[in-house]
Short mmCIF file of C-alpha atoms in Angstrom, two decimals:
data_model
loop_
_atom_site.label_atom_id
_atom_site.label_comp_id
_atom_site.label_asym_id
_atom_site.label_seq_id
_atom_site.Cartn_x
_atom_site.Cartn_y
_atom_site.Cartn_z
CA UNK P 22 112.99 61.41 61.70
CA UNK P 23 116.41 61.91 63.32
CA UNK P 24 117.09 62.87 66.74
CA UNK P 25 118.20 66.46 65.99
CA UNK P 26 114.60 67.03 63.52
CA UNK P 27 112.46 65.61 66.85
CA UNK P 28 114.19 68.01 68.91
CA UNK P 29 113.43 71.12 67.02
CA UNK P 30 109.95 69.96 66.55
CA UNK P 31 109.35 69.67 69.79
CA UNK P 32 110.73 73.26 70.69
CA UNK P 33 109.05 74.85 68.02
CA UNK P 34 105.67 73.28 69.09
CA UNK P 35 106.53 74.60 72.49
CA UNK P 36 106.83 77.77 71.06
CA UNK P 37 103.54 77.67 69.05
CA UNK P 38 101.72 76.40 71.90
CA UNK P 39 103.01 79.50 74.18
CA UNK P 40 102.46 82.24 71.28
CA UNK P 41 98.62 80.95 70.93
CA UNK P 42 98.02 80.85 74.91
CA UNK P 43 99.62 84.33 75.31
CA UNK P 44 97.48 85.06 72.24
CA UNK P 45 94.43 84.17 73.54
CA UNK P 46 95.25 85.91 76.38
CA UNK P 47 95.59 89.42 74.85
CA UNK P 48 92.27 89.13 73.22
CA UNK P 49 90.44 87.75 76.44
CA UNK P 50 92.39 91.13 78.12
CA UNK P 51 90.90 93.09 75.38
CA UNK P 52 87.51 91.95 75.30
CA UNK P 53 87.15 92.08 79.08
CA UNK P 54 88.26 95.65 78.94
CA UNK P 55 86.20 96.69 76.09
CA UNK P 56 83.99 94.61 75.57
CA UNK P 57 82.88 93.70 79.18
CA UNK P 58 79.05 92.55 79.69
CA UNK P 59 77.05 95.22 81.56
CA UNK P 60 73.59 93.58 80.98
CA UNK P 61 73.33 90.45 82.01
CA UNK P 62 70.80 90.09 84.90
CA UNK P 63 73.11 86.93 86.20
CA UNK P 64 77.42 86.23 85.39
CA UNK P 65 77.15 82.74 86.52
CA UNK P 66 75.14 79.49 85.68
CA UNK P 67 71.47 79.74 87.43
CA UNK P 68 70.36 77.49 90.30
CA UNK P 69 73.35 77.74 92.36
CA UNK P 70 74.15 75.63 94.76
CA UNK P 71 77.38 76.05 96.13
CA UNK P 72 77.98 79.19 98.22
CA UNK P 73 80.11 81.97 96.44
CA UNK P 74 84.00 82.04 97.43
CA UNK P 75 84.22 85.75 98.66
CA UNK P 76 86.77 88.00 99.26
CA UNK P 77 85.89 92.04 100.81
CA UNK P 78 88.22 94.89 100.53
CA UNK P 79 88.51 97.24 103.35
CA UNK P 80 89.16 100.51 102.48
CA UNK P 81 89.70 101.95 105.96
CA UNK P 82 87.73 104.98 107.28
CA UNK P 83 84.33 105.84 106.29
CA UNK P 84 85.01 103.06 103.56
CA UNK P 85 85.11 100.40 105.92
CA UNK P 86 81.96 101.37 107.97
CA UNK P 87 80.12 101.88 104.44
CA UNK P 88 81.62 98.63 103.67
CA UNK P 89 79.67 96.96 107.29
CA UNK P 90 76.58 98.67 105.78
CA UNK P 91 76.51 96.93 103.04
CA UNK P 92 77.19 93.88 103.99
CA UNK P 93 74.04 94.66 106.56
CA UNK P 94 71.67 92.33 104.62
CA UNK P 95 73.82 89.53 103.43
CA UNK P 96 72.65 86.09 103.59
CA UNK P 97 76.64 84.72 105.06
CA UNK P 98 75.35 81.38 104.11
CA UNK P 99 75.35 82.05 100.18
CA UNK P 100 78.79 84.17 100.16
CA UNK P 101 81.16 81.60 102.26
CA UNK P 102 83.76 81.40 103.00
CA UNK P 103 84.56 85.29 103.84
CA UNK P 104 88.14 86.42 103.26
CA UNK P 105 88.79 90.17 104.51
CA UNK P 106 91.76 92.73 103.10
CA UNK P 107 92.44 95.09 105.82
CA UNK P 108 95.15 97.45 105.72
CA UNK P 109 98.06 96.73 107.92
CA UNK P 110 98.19 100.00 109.77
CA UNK P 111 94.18 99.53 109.78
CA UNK P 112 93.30 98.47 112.92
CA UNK P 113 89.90 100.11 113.15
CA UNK P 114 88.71 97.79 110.34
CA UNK P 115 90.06 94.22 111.80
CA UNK P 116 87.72 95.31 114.71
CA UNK P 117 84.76 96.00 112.72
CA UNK P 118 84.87 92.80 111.15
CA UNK P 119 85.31 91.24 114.17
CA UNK P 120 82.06 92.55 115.07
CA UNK P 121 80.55 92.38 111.91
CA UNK P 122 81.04 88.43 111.76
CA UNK P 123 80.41 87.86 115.52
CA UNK P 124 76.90 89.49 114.70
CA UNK P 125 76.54 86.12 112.60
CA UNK P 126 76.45 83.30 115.09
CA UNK P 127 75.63 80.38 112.91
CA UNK P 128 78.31 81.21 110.00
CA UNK P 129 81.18 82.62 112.53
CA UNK P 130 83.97 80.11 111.82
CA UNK P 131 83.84 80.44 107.80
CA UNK P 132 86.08 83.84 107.95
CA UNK P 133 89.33 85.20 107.76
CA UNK P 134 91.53 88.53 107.97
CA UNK P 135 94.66 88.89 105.40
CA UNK P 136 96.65 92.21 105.93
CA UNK P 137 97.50 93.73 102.54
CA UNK P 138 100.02 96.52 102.67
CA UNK P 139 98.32 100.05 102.27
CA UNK P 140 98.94 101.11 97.98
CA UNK P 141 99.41 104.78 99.39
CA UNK P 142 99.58 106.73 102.63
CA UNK P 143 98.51 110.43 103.36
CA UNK P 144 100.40 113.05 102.22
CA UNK P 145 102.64 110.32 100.50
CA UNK P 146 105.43 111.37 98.10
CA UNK P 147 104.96 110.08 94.40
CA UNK P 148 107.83 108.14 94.08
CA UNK P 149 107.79 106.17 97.48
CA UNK P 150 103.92 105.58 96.26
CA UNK P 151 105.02 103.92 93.44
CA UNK P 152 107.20 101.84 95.40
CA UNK P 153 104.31 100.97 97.93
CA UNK P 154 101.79 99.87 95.03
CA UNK P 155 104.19 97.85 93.40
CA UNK P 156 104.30 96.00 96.69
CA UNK P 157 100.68 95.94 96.93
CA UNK P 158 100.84 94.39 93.85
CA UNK P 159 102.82 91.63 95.18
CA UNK P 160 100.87 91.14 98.19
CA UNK P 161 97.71 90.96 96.02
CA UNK P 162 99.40 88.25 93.65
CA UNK P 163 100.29 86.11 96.59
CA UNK P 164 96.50 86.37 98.07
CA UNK P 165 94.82 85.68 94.87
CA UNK P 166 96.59 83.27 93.78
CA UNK P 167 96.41 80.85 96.76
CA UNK P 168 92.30 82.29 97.76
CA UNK P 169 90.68 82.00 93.91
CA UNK P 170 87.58 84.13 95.45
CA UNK P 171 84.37 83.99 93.11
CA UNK P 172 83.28 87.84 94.53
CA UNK P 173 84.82 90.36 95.16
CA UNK P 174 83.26 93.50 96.73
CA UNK P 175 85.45 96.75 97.39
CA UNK P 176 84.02 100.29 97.81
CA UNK P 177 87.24 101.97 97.64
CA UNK P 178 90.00 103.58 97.74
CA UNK P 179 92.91 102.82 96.50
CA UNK P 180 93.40 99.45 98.62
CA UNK P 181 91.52 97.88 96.64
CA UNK P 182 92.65 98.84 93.15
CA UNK P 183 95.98 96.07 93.34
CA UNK P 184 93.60 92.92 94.03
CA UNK P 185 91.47 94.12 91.39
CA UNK P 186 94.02 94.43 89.14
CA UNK P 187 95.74 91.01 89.83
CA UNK P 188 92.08 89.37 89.55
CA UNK P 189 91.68 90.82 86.46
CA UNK P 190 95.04 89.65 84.90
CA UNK P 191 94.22 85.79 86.72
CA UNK P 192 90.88 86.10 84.69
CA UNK P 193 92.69 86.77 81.47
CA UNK P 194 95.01 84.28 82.04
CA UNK P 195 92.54 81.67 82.54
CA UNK P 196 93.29 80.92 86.00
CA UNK P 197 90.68 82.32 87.62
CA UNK P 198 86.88 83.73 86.98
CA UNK P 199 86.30 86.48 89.47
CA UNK P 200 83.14 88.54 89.38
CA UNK P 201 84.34 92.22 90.54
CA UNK P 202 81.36 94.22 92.67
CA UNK P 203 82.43 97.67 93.28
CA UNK P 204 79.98 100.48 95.11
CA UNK P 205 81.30 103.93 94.92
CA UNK P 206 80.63 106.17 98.61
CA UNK P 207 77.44 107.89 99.07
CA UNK P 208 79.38 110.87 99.55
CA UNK P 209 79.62 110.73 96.07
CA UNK P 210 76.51 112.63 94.42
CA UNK P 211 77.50 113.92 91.56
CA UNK P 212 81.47 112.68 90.66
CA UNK P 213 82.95 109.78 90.38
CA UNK P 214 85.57 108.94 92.78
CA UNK P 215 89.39 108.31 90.47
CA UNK P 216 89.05 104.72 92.19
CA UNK P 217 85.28 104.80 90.83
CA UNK P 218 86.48 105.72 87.30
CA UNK P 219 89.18 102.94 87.19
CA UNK P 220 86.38 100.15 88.33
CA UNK P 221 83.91 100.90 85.78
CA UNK P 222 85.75 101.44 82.72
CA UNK P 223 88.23 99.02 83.65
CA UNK P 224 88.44 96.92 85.99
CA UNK P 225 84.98 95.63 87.48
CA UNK P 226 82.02 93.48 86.74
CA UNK P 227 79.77 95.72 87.93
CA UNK P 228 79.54 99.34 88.88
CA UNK P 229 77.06 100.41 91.73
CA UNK P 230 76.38 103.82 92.41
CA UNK P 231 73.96 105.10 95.16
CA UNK P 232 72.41 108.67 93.46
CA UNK P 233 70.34 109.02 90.71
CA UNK P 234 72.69 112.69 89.06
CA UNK P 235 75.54 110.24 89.08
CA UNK P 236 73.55 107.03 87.70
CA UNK P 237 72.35 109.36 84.46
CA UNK P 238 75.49 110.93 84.43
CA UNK P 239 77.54 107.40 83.73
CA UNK P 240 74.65 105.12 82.48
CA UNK P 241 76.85 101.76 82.37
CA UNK P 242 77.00 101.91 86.13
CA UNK P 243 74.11 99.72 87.97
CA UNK P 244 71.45 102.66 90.32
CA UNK P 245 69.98 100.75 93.64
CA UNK P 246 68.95 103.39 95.41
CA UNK P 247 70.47 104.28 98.73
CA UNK P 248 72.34 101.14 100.07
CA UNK P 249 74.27 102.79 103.02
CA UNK J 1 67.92 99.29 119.65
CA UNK J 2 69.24 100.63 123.15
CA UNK J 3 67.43 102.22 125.42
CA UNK J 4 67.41 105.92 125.22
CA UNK J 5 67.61 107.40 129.09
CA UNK J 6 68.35 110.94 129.98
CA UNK J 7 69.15 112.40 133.25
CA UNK J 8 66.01 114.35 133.87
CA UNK J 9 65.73 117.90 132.34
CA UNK J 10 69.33 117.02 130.77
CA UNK J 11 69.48 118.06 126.95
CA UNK J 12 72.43 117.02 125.52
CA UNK J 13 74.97 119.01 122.11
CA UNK J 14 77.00 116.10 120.91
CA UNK J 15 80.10 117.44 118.51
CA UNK J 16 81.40 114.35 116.46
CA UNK J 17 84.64 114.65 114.06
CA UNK J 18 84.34 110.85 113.04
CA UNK J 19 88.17 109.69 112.85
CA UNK J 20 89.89 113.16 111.64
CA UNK J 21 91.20 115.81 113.36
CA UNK J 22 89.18 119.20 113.27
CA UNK J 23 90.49 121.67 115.86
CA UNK J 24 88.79 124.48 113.88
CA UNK J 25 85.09 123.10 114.68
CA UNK J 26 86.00 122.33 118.14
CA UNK J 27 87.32 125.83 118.52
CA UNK J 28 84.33 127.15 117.39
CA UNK J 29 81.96 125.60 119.52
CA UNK J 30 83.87 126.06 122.86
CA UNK J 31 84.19 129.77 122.42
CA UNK J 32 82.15 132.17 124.22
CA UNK J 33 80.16 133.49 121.81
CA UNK J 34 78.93 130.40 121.05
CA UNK J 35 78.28 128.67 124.41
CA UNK J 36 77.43 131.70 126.46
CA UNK J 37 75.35 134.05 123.84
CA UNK J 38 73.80 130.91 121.48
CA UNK J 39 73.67 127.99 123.27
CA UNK J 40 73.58 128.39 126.79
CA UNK J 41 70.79 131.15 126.81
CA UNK J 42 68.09 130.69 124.78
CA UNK J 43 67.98 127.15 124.61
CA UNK J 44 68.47 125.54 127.78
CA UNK J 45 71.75 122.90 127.03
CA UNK J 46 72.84 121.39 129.64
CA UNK J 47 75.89 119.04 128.08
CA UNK J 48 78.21 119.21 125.91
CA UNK J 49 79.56 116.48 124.44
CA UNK J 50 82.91 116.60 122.13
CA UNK J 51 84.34 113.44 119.91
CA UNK J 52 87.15 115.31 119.07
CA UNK J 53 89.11 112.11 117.20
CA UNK J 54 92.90 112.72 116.37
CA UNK J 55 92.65 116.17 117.54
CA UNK J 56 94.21 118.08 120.04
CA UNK J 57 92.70 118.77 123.30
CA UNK J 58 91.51 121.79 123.87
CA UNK J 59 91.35 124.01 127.16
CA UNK J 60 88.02 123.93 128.40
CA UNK J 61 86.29 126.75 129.24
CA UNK J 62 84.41 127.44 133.08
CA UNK J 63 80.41 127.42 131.63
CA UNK J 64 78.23 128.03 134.72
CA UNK J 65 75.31 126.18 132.96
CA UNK J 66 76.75 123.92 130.79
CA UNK J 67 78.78 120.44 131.53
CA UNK J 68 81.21 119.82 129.23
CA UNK J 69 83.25 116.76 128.66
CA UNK J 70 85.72 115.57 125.76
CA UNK J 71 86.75 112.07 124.15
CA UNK J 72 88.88 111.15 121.31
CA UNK J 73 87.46 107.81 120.49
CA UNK J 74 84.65 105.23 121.29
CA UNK J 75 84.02 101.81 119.72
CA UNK J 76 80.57 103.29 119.37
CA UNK J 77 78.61 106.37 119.49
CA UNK J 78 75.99 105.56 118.36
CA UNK J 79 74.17 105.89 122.11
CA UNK J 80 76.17 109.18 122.46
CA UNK J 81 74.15 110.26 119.38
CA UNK J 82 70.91 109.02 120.67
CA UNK J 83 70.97 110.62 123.65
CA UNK J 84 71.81 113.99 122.00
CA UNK J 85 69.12 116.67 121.24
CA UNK J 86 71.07 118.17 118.75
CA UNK J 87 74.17 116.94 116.71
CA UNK J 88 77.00 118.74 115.38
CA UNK J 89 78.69 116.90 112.76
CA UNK J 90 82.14 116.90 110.76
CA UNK J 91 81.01 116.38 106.91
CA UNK J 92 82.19 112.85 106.85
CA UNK J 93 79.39 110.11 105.63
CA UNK J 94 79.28 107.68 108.28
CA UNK J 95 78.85 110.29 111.10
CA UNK J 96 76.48 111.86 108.91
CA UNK J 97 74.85 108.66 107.90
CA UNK J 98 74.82 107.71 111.38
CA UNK J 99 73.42 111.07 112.97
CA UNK J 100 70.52 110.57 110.35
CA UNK J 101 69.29 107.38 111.30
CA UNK J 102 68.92 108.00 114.58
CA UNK J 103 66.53 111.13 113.86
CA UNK J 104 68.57 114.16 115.32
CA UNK J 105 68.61 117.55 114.20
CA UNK J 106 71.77 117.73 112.11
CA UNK J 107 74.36 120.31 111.72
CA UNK J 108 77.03 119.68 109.14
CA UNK J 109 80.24 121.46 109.56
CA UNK J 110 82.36 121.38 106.15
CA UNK J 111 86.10 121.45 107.28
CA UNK J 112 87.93 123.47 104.46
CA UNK J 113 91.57 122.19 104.90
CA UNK J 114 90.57 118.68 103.52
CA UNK J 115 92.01 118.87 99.84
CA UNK J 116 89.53 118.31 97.29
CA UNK J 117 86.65 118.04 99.35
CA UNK J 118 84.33 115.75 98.22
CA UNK J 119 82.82 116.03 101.61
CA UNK J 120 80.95 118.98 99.93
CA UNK J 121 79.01 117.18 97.60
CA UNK J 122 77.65 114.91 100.18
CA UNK J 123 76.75 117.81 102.42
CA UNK J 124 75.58 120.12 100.16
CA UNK J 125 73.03 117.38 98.81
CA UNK J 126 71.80 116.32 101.99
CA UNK J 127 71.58 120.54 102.57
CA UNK J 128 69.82 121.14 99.34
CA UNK J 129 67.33 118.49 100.33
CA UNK J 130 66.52 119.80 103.44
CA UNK J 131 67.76 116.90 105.82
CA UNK J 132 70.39 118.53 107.63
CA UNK J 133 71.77 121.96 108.20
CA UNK J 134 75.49 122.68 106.66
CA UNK J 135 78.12 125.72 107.51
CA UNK J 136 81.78 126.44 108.00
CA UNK J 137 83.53 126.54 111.30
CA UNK J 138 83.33 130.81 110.94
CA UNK J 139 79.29 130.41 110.40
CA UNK J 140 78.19 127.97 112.80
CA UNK J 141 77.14 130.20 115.48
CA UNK J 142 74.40 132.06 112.86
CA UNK J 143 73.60 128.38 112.25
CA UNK J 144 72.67 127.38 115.05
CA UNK J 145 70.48 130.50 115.48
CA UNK J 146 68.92 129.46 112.15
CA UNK J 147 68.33 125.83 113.17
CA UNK J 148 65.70 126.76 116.01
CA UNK J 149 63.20 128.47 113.69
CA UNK J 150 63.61 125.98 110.17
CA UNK J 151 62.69 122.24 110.19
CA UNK J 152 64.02 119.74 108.76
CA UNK J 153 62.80 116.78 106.13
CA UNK J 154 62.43 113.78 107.48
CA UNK J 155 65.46 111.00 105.83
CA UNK J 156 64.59 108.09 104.36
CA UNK J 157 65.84 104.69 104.83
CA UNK J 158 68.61 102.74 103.62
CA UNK J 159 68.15 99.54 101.65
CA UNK J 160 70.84 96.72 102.00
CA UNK J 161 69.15 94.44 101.16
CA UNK J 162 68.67 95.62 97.39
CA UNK J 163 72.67 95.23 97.51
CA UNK J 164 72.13 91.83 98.53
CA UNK J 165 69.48 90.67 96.30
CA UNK J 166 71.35 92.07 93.48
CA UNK J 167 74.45 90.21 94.29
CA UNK J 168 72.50 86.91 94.83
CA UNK J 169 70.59 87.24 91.61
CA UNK J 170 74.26 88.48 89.81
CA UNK J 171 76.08 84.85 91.11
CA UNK J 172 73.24 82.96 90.15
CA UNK J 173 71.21 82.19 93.54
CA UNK J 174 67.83 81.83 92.03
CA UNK J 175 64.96 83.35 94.01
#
């Protein structure tokens, strides 16, 4: 073989190499979307031993003290270490997880706050929110990528839709496996939030809703009773 | 759980708006018709206390028989709420939440400027049930009339730790 025949060889098995990874991609995309497993009892291998990388939206507001609820009952041993997405404007939330993890003696040094810029402000106008979740985006893409988290839990709102998104798009790439948790608000009784509605047909592992009209009403999402 | 102590024959309104601003329900409860002619007379308040969050402060009136006092925010009111014989609540869930697990008679003011108020179905559930009371800022005083004479069901408690066996069972954490 000459020279000149090597090189396009190599180039065009370059080429074939990045057509069937983007390839696989696109169907792992697809079949995550639409195709998503909703039954399984367990995502990962049984008998775990290693605690579960873990990263927790907080959505500010009543999200974030929903959020502290939740997290009530925890065993911080098993979900470690603890990597929180506050708001930047949010100060509220920083506090509560100070006192959230303080309330933890033994597991207090295996956690950590990341600011992530807000996707949309009240009373923000459409274009300028556009800009803002592109950004989020961007914030979420540098977090992810360096934290990997196993879990992720978010109860809304929008905050959390960027890292869910990037997470997603590291799964299909075959970067990263992350299982997404999301639990819509017990304010919601009978509707799904539009954060809600993105999770469960999109974007998350599992679905958790906390009334029984809105279990029956979307049966794919996962009924626990009232966890808040 | 902190100790509950009250002042001797002190019985105490709390009015929480959680981290909003609701002038409307604050205006409400300080006017006269509502501390003179339904609180203050027939049932013997002695307090009133007002978390009134981002909003603005308002005048307060000269009560002979009541003591009232304003805040905007506290780390946690949670003892405010237990030392309270009745609470008056913006429609938000964690004040709600909150007001319910500590057992007090509940009043649930729906503010209607909030756009799309999904504050309603929360409320209105918890109404329908019969675990707290719910109005608008124009109809709390006839609530509060009404709460003396109906009771209320009893709330059940929340379960985290169904959240948390489910996630330890989902990442593989056997039992």
């Amino acid at each position: 073989m000459t020279e000149e025949e090597a090189k396009i060889t190599f180039w065009q098995t370059l080429l074939l190499i990045i057509i069937a990874y983007v390839s696989c991609v696109v169907v792992h995309l697809v079949k995550l979307i639409l195709f998503r497993d909703r039954r399984d009892e367990s995502l990962w291998p049984a008998n775990r031993r290693k605690p579960v990388k873990t990263l927790i939206v907080m959505g500010s507001g009543g999200h974030t003290g929903e959020m502290v609820r939740l997290l009530s009952a925890l065993d911080f041993r098993h979900f470690a270490p603890r990597l929180y997405l506050v708001a930047r404007t949010d100060d509220m939330s920083a506090k509560r997880v100070q006192q959230l993890e303080s309330s933890h003696v033994s597991t207090a040094d295996s956690f950590q706050t990341v600011a992530i810029s807000r996707s949309r402000e009240v009373h923000q106008s459409w274009i300028s929110t556009v800009l803002s979740f592109l950004i989020s985006i961007l914030d979420s893409l540098r977090i992810l990528f360096s934290y990997q988290p196993d879990l992720i839990l978010c109860n809304g709102p929008g905050t959390c839709v960027p890292p869910c998104v990037i997470a997603l798009l590291l799964r299909a790439l075959f970067i990263k496996r992350s299982t997404i948790v999301f639990v819509e608000s017990i304010c919601r009784v009978t509707t799904l939030s539009l954060t809600g509605k993105l999770m469960l047909f999109i974007l998350a592992d599992r679905s958790i809703v906390q009334w029984p009209e809105l279990h029956a009403k979307y049966p794919q999402t996962v009924f626990l009773g009232r966890l808040v | 759980m902190s100790v509950t102590h009250k002042e001797s024959g002190s019985k105490i309104v709390f009015v929480t708006v959680g981290t909003t601003q609701f002038d409307e329900l604050i205006t409400q409860v300080l006017h006269p018709n509502t501390l003179e002619h339904q609180i203050l007379e027939d049932d013997g308040y002695t307090h009133l206390v007002l978390q009134i969050g981002l909003g603005v402060e308002p005048p307060i009136p000269i009560s002979r028989r009541i003591q009232i006092s304003c805040y905007h925010f506290k780390e946690n009111i949670s003892s405010d709420m237990e030392k309270a014989s009745l609470i008056i609540s913006h429609a938000g869930a964690g004040s709600c939440l909150e007001a319910l697990s500590v057992a007090k008679p509940l009043i649930v003011v729906v503010n209607q400027k909030l756009m799309g108020n999904h504050q309603l179905e929360l409320a209105e559930k918890l109404h329908s049930e019969g675990h707290v009371y719910m109005c608008y800022p124009e109809t709390l005083k006839t609530t509060i009339v009404d709460f003396r004479t109906t009771k209320l069901q009893k709330f059940p408690r929340n379960n985290p730790v169904a959240f948390s066996a489910y996630l330890e069972k989902l990442m593989g954490f056997q039992k």
